[in-house]
Each structure stands twice: as structure tokens, then as C-alpha cells.
XYZ file of C-alpha atoms in Angstrom:
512
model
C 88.576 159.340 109.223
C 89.519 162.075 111.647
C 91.070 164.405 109.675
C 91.466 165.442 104.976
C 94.094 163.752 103.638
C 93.324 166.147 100.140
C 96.049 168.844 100.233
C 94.473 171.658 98.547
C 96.718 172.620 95.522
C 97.394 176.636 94.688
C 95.840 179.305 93.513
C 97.000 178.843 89.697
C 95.928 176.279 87.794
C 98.726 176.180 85.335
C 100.002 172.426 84.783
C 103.284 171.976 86.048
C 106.009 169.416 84.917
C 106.750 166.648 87.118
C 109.445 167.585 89.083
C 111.659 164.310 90.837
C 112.949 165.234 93.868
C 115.475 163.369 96.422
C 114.358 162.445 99.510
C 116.365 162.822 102.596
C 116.883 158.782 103.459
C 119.645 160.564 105.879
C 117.387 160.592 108.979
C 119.645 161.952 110.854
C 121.082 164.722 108.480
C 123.375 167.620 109.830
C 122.156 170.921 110.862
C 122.699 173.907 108.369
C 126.326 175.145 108.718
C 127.567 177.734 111.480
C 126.465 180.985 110.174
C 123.487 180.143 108.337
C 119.908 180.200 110.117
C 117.921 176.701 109.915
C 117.078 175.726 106.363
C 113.967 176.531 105.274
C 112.966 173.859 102.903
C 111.125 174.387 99.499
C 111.822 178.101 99.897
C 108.516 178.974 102.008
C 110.334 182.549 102.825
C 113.426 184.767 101.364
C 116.565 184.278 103.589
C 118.547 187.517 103.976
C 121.798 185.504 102.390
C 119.308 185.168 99.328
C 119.187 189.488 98.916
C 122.516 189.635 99.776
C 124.131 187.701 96.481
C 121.603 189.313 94.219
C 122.159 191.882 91.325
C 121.779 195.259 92.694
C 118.497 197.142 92.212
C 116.687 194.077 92.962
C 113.782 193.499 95.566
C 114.989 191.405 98.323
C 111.137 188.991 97.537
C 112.435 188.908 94.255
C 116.098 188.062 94.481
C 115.287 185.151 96.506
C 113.802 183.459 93.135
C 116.565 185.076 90.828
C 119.477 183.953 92.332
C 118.419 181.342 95.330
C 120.974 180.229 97.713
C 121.418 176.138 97.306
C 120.940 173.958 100.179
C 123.627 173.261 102.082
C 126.390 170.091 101.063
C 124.424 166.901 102.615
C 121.296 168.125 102.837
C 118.132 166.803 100.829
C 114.681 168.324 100.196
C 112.495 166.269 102.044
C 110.001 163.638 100.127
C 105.867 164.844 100.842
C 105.603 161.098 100.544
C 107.488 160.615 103.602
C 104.979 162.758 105.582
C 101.985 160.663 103.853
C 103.125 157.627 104.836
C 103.777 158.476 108.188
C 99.840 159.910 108.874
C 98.719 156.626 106.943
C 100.616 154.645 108.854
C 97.950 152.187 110.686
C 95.558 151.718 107.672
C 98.722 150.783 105.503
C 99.992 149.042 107.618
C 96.755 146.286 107.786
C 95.889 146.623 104.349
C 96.252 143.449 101.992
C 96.654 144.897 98.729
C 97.354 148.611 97.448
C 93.925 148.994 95.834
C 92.585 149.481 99.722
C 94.819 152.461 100.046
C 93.595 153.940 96.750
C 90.305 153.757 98.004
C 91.171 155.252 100.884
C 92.864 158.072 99.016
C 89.535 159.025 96.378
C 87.184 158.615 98.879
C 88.949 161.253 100.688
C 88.997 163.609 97.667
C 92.719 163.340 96.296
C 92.858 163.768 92.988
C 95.077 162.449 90.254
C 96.290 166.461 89.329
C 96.690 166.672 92.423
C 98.860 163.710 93.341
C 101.149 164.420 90.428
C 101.985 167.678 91.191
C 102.549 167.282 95.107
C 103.927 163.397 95.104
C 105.636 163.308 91.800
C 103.127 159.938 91.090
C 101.098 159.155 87.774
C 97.834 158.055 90.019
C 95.918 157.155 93.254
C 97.184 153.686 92.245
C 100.708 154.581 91.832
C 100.959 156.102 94.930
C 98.988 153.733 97.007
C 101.462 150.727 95.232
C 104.569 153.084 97.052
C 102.596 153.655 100.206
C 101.879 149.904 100.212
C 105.336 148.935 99.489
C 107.143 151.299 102.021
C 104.945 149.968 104.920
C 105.212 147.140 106.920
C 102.543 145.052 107.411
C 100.959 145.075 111.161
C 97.833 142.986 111.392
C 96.701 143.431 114.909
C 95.680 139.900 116.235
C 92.073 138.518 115.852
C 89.892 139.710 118.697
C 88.154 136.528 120.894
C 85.932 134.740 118.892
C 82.919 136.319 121.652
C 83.677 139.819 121.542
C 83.324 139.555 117.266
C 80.497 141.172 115.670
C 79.288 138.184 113.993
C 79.623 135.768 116.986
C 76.618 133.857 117.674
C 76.010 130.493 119.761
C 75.837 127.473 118.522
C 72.266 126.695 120.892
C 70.673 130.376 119.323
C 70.792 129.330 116.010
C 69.597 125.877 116.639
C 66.300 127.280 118.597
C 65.669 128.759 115.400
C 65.886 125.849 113.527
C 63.244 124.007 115.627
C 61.197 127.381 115.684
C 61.136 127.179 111.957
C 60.238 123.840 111.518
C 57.091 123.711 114.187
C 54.875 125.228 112.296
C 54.974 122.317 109.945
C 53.577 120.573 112.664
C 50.567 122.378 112.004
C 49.527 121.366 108.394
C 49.317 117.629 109.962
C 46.916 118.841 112.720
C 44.889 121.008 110.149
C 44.555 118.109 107.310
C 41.039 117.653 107.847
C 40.420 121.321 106.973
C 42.399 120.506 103.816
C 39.484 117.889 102.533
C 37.785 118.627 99.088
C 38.452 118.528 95.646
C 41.799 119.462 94.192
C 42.649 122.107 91.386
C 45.460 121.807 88.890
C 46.295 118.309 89.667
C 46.979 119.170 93.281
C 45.953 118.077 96.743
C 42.707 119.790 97.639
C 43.105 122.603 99.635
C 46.751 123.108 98.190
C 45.689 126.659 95.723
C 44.659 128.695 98.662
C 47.356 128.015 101.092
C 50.192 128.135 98.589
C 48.863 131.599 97.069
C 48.847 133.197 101.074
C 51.972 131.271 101.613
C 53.712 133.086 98.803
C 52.339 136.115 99.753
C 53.170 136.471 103.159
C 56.957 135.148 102.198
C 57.548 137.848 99.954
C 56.037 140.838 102.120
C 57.491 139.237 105.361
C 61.063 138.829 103.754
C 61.044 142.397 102.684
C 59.283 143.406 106.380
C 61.965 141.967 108.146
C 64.813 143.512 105.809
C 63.531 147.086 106.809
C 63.405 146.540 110.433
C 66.758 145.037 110.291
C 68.296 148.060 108.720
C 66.471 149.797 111.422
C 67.941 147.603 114.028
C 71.693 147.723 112.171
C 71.663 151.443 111.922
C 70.841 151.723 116.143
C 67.070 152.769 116.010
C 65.407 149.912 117.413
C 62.113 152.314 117.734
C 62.357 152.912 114.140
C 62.493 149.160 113.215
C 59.407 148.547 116.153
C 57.280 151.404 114.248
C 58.080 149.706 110.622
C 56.829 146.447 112.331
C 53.538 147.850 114.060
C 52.562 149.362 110.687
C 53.895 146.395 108.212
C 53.068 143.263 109.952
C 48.927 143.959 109.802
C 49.195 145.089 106.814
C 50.916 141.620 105.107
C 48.594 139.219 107.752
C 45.612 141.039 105.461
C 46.938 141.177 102.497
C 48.038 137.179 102.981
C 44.370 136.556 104.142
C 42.759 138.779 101.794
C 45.037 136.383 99.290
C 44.021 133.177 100.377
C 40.425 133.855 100.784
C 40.551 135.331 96.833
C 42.573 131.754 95.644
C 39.718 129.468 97.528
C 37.351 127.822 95.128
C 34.325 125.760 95.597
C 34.779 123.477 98.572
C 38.058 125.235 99.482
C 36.189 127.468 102.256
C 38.110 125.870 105.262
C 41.143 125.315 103.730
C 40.869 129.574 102.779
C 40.263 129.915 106.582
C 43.618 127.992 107.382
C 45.132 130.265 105.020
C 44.070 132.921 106.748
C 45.614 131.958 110.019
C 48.485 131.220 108.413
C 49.172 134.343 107.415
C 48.479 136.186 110.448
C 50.819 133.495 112.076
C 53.427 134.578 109.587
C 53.053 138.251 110.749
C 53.166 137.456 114.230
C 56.081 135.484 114.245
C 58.129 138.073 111.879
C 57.796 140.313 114.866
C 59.207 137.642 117.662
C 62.247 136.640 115.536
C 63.141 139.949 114.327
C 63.084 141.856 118.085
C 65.218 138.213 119.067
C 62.022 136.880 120.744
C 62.806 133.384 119.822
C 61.550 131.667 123.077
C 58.504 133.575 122.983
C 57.720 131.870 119.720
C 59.104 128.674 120.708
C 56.605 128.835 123.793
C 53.602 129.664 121.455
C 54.573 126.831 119.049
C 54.529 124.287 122.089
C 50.883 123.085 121.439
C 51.691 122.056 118.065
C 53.735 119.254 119.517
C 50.040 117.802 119.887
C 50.265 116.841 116.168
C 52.900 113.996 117.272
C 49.843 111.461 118.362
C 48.285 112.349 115.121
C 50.891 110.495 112.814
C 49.699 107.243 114.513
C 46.250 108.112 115.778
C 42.975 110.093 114.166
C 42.516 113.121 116.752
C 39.379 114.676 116.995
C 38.491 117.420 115.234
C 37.651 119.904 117.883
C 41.376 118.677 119.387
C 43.010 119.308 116.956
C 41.741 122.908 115.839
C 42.081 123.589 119.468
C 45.556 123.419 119.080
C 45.656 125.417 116.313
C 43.720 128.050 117.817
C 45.735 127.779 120.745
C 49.030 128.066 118.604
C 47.933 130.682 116.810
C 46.637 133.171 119.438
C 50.017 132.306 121.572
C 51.827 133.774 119.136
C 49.609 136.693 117.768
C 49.500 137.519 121.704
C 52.947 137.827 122.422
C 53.634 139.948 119.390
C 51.555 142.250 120.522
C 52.928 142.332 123.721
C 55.893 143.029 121.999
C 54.281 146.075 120.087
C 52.258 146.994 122.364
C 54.450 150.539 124.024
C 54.866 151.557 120.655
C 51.943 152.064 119.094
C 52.493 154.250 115.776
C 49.786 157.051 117.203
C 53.020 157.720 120.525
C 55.831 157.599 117.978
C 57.277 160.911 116.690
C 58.413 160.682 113.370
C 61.743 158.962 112.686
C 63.991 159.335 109.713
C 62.579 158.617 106.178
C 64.874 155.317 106.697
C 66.213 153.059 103.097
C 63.870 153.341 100.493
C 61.340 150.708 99.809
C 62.324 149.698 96.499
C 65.790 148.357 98.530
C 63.545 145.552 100.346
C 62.191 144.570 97.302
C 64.570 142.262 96.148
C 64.932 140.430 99.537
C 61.653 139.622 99.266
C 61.308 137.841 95.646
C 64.409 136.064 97.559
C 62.263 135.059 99.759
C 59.466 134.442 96.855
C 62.484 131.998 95.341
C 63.763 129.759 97.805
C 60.623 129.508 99.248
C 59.031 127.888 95.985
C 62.281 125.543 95.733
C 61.271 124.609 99.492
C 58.026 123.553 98.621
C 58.681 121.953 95.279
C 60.972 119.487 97.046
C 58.256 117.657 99.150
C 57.096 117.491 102.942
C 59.601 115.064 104.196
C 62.377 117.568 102.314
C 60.488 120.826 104.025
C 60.988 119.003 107.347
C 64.827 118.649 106.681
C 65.647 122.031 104.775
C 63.747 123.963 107.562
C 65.173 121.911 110.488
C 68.784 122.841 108.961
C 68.053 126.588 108.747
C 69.606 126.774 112.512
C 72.500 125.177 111.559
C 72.942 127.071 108.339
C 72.773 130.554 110.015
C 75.449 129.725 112.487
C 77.910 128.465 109.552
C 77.011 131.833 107.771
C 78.451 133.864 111.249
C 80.612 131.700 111.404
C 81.903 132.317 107.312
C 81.841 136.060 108.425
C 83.644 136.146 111.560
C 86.451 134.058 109.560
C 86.354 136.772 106.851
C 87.268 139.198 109.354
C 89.703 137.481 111.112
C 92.443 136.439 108.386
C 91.749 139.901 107.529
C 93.537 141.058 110.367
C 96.018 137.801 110.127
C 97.127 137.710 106.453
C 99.574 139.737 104.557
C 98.871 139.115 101.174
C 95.403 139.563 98.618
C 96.423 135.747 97.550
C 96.566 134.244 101.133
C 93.394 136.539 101.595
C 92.018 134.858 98.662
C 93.381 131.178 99.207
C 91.715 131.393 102.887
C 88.267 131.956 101.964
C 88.395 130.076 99.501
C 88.973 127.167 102.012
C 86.849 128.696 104.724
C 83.610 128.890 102.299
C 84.252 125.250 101.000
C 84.300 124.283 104.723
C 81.109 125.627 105.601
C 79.556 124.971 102.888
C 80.206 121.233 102.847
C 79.265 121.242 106.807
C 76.035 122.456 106.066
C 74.912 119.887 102.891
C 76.539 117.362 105.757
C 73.945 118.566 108.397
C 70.990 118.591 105.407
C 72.592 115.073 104.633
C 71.930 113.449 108.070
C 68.471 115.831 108.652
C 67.015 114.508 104.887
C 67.552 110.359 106.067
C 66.000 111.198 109.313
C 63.234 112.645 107.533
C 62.850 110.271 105.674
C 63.012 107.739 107.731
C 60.052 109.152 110.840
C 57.649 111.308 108.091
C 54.838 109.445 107.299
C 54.395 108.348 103.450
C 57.679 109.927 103.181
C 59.305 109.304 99.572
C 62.169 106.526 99.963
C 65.738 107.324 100.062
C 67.486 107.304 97.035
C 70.749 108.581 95.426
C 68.981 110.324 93.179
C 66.252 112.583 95.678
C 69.159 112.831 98.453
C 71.617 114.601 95.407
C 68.298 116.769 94.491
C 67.594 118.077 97.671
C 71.705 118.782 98.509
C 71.743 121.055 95.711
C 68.467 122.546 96.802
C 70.200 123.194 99.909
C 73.397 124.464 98.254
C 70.856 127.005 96.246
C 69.850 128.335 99.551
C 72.727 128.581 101.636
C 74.884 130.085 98.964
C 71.604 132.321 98.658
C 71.872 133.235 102.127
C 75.536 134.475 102.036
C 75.065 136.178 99.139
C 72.229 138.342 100.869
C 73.975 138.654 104.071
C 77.472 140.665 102.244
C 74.574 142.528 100.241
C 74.419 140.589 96.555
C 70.829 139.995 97.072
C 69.785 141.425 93.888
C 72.082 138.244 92.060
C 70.560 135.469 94.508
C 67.268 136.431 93.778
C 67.295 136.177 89.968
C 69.230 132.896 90.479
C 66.436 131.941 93.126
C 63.559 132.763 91.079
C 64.898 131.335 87.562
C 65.733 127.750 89.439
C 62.212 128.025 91.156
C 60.868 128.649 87.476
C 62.592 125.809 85.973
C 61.632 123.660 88.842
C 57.911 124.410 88.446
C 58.214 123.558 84.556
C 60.137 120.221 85.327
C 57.520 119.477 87.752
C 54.742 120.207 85.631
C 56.482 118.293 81.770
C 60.074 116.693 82.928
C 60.557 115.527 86.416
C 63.840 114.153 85.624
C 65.108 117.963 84.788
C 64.468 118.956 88.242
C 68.065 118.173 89.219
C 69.670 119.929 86.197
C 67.831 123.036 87.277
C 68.877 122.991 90.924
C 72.444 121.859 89.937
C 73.120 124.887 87.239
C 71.421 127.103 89.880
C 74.075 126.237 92.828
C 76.990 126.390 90.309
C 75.823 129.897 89.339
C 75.811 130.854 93.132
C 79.066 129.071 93.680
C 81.226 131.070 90.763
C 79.186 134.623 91.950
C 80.214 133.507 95.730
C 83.619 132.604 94.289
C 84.323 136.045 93.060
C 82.335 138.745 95.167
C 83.666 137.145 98.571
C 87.211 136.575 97.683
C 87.769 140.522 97.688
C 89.342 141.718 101.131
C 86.747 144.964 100.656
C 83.700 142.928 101.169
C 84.814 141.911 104.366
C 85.088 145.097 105.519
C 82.560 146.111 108.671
């Protein structure tokens, strides 16, 4: 705000009785009689009339108090209230309920004591209710959907839906690295790769939260230096994982882990500086794994590819990196604190396990719809903003996204819907379609989308417990009662639905 609205009481400290006062309604109220200077309201000065009536003796400062003159017939003391209103004209005006204006009014330092003794009103509440109730409501109209801050294009988001899903391309060219024996009543090779899988998620997930708070806060050399120091770091520690989780026999598999880590580092980098064709470039000799569903590639093909894949990427993120290497940077700001990413990564750690515990056909499907999912979450925010502007009331507010969630919501499980039978249908030794897997893997979805919105208005503390308990329960219905897998997925997306329900109905977390 440009200017205090806290009106900094007197000297004394004395508690004095509320006082009612009139207010001059009359806007147009008549001058002070002929003979009488202007009227001085709230006696800010002695008039000489004042001295003139008073006892004899008296001091003209004090006879002003002993025997004032009264105002003039038709005139009222004007209400403070008035004046209020009229400087908070244009945020009462486009607020939806009187609890924004109270926030307004604390968060500008006006106290209660305060507000009784200048307004006459119990409360910041009380007065906010008048301030709300004496203002009309002017919502300016909704800006072009292109100029809004959470506009995005339909064709963005879906490049990052295919750029997500190639990679899984590579797990079919690298299955012959993935021969040996099995641990813990998985396929062989699984251990390694799901322990530096897990790893780089979480570090990666809280990486790219840092940057992005670099990038939202308008220091995009701030967010580069967090990458060139963070994204080595988690390709090690995601090899350095993988090589630790390998057993006997598991050698190769350990050295796929390895790239896949470094892979994940890489490609952190290119989607969080917007480098999405970049990656999608890199990713193009993957596509090589397509002959492979019908045909046995040679070996040295098909790690070619890989190798090929792999040092694409790694080279284009350091291309990225490279004019901002941390030994040119000056030291920025000490930026958010690192305990802040923290829980975006065991988010990541959460629906990252539900991804995998839903099978390959399933990963296909739930990755493929990650485009599509991020443009319905814009799209959820830009409509947030916009009957913000529009509506008048905190129960129209309330009724509209409560309509615009279920609407995205429902067009995202119908995208998963269409992406899961397609799946299903071209994925070799893909499980069949049934009622009963499609219903599992819509909640799944529902878990992460909901998950998604949650973190993007800041509640990512909430969809990561919910993440991570679902992901627990999944594992143990995996592992003793298949059957429960459902029930845990299901309780887990009604969870997200109420906390949705009630932190995103509020106008003030739509607020930008």
C-alpha cells in the first residue's frame, strides 16, 4: 500500500468512553452563519466568540473548553468513517467479504484501542463489516485470458507430457541390462533402479522448488546458481544410491541406475529454465525403442541409444549452465530456507511411489496425462482469479469454485480415462482392462492432481502426508492384500478432495 492507514492516537493513554457521534449525511450542508468565521470542527483551535462568552478572569485557551460555543443549527460533526471509506475506496470496493478489509486494516497496524476511540467501532471486524456495507461493489472486468498470470497454452503443457513420458521409452531399450536374479520377489534389476529413482525424485522435487522461488521472486541468476550447485550434487548422490542398492549380478542394472540419475539432473535443469524442446530433442533417440516391442535389437543398438539419449541431454544442460558457473557468480541473497523445499520433495517421494506401484502400462498413462493435468491446474487458477474480480458475494465466490474445481478435475480423470485404455491396449503384456484396475488408477490420478493443486496455492505440507501415507498403504496392500489397494487410493483422494474443498474456497487464497 502507498501510504499508513494507522492514525496514531495521543499522547495520553487514558481510556476514553465511546463517544457516538452524528455524521453529516447533509453533503451539501450550509456554511457557518454571517458573522461567524468557518467552523472549525472537533475544536482543533479556540475561536475568539469562545473567550468572548466566558467567565471573566479566564484564559482565552481555557474558556474555549469551559464554555464552548455549539455548532451552528444544521450543522453535524463530520463521521472519521466517512474519510476512511473514501481512501479505501478501490480495495472495498472489489472485496467479497468484510474479513478482506480487516485484513487489510491489521496488517496495516490499526489496532482495536485504536479503532474504538477514533471510529466509535468494537473491532477491525466491526468496522470492516461498515466499510464493507457502505461500499459498492466495483469488480473491474477479467483481464484477456493471455495477458493472465497463469495463462499457459494448451500445446506447452502437452510437450511436457510427451517429454515426461519418453524416458519410459528407455527402460524397454535397457531391459537386457536389467537380466539377473531378482530380490524381494521383484524383477531382477528392480532394487537398484527403484532406490536411485527415489532418490533423485525427492532431491530433484525439492531442486526444482528452490529455483522456482528463485525464478518467482525475479532472480533468474539466483535460481541458475542453485541449479549449477544442486543438480551434480543429486546425479551423485542418485548414483552413489544405486550403485550402494546393487547386489550380486545387479552390476549393469546399478550402471543404468546411474545414468538414470544423472538423466534426472540434467533434465531438472531443461524444464525448470523452460527448455522443453531442448529435452524433447535429446529424448528423440529413444523413439528407437518402438522396433523393440516387436523385434530383439541388438545390444550395442540399443545402448547406443541410450548413450546417445543420455549425453543429448546432459549436453544441453550444460549448455544451459554453462555462463554461470558458481566460481563468476557474486553472492546472491541467502534465498528461502532449505527446510521449505523439504516437503515438496517427500511430495515428490509420494506420488512417485503411487506411480510406480500402479504398473508400466499405468506409468505410461499417468505420465502421458501430466501435460494435460498442468494446463487444467492454470487453468483452475486463472478461473480463481477471474470470478474474483466478477463476483460480489463470499457464497457466489464459494459456489464458483466449487464448480470450477469439479470441472477440472473430472476433465483430467477423463483425459487419464481415454490415456489408461490406450495404454492398455498398445503396451506389451499390458494388464487387461477392467472396471476394477481402470477405478484404481482414476483415483491414483485424483491423488495426484488434487496433490498438485494443493502444492501449487502452497498446502504442500498436507499433500505430502496424504501422498506418503497412501504410498505406505499401497506398498502394504501390495506386499499382504492386493484387493486393499483401492481403499487406500480412494480414502487418500477423499482426504485431498475435503482439504481442496476448504483451503480453495477462501477468496484470500486466490489472491496474487
Amino acid at each position: 500500500m502507498s501510504g499508513s492507514l494507522w492514525l496514531k492516537p495521543g499522547a495520553t493513554r487514558d481510556s476514553l468512553p465511546q463517544i457516538p457521534r452524528q455524521r453529516d449525511t447533509e453533503a451539501g450542508a450550509d456554511p457557518a452563519p454571517p458573522g461567524l468565521p468557518a467552523r472549525n470542527p472537533y475544536g482543533s483551535g479556540p475561536r475568539p466568540e469562545a473567550a468572548a462568552l466566558a467567565p471573566s478572569g479566564t484564559a482565552p485557551a481555557v474558556a474555549a473548553l469551559v464554555c464552548p460555543v455549539p455548532p451552528p443549527a444544521g450543522h453535524l460533526a463530520p463521521d472519521p468513517l466517512d474519510e476512511l471509506a473514501d481512501r479505501l475506496d478501490a480495495l472495498a470496493a472489489t472485496a467479497v467479504h468484510p474479513d478482506e478489509i480487516a485484513a487489510i486494516l491489521e496488517s496495516d497496524g490499526m489496532t482495536d484501542d485504536h479503532i474504538r476511540l477514533v471510529y466509535g467501532r468494537a473491532d477491525s471486524f466491526a468496522l470492516a463489516e461498515d466499510l464493507y456495507a457502505r461500499t459498492e461493489r466495483r469488480h473491474p472486468a477479467p483481464e484477456p485470458t493471455a495477458a493472465g498470470p497463469w495463462h499457459t497454452g494448451l500445446a506447452a503443457c502437452l510437450l511436457r507430457g510427451v517429454v515426461f513420458a519418453l524416458p519410459g521409452l528407455a527402460y524397454v531399450l535397457g531391459a537386457p541390462l536389467l537380466a539377473g536374479p531378482g530380490r524381494y520377489g521383484l524383477p531382477p534389476g528392480t532394487v537398484p533402479l527403484f532406490a536411485g529413482a527415489v532418490t533423485g525424485w525427492v532431491w530433484n522435487q525439492a531442486l526444482a522448488h528452490r529455483a522456482y522461488t528463485w525464478l518467482g521472486l525475479g532472480d533468474r541468476a539466483a535460481a541458475v546458481r542453485a541449479l549449477v550447485t544442486g543438480a551434480p550434487a543429486g546425479a551423485l548422490a542418485g548414483a552413489a544410491v544405486a550403485v550402494a542398492a546393487a547386489g550380486p549380478g545387479e552390476r549393469p542394472a546399478a550402471v543404468f541406475g546411474a545414468g538414470q540419475a544423472l538423466y534426472l539432473a540434467a533434465a531438472t535443469v531443461l524444464l525448470v529454465l523452460g527448455r522443453e524442446r531442448a529435452l524433447l530433442v535429446a529424448l528423440s533417440p529413444l523413439a528407437g525403442a518402438v522396433p523393440a516391442f516387436r523385434y530383439d535389437l541388438p545390444e550395442p543398438l540399443r545402448v547406443a541409444l541410450l548413450l546417445l539419449s543420455l549425453a543429448a541431454t546432459t549436453g544441453f544442460a550444460a549448455l544451459v549452465l554453462r555462463p554461470h558457473r558458481p566460481g563468476g557468480l557474486a553472492r546472491g541473497r541467502g534465498g528461502p530456507p532449505l527446510a521449505r523445499s523439504l516437503p515438496y520433495g517427500l511430495f515428490g517421494l509420494g506420488s512417485g511411489l503411487l506411480v510406480l506401484y500402479a504398473g508400466a502400462d499405468a506409468v505410461i498413462a499417468l505420465t502421458l496425462s501430466m501435460g494435460p493435468a498442468e494446463w487444467l491446474l492454470h487453468r483452475f487458477r486463472a478461473a480463481g482469479l477471474a470470478r474474483l474480480r466478477l463476483l460480489t458475494t463470499a457464497d457466489e465466490f464459494r459456489r464458483a469454485v466449487t464448480g470450477a474445481l469439479a470441472g477440472c478435475l473430472g476433465g483430467y480423470l477423463a483425459v487419464l480415462l481415454v490415456l489408461t485404455v490406450a495404454a492398455a491396449l498398445l503396451w506389451p503384456g499390458a494388464a487387461a482392462v477392467s472396471a476394477p484396475r481402470i477405478a484404481s488408477l482414476l483415483l491414483v490420478g485424483a491423488v495426484l492432481w488434487l496433490g498438485l493443486l494443493l502444492q501449487a496455492y502452497g498446502a504442500v505440507a498436507s499433500a505430502s502426508v496424504v501422498c506418503l501415507l497412501a504410498a505406505a498403504a499401497q506398498g502394504l496392500a501390495q506386499a499382504f492384500a492386493p484387493a486393499a489397494g483401492p481403499l487406500a487410493a480412494g480414502a487418500a483422494a477423499a482426504a485431498l478432495c475435503v482439504l481442496t474443498r476448504v483451503l480453495l474456497v477462501r477468496p484470500t487464497a486466490h489472491r496474487v
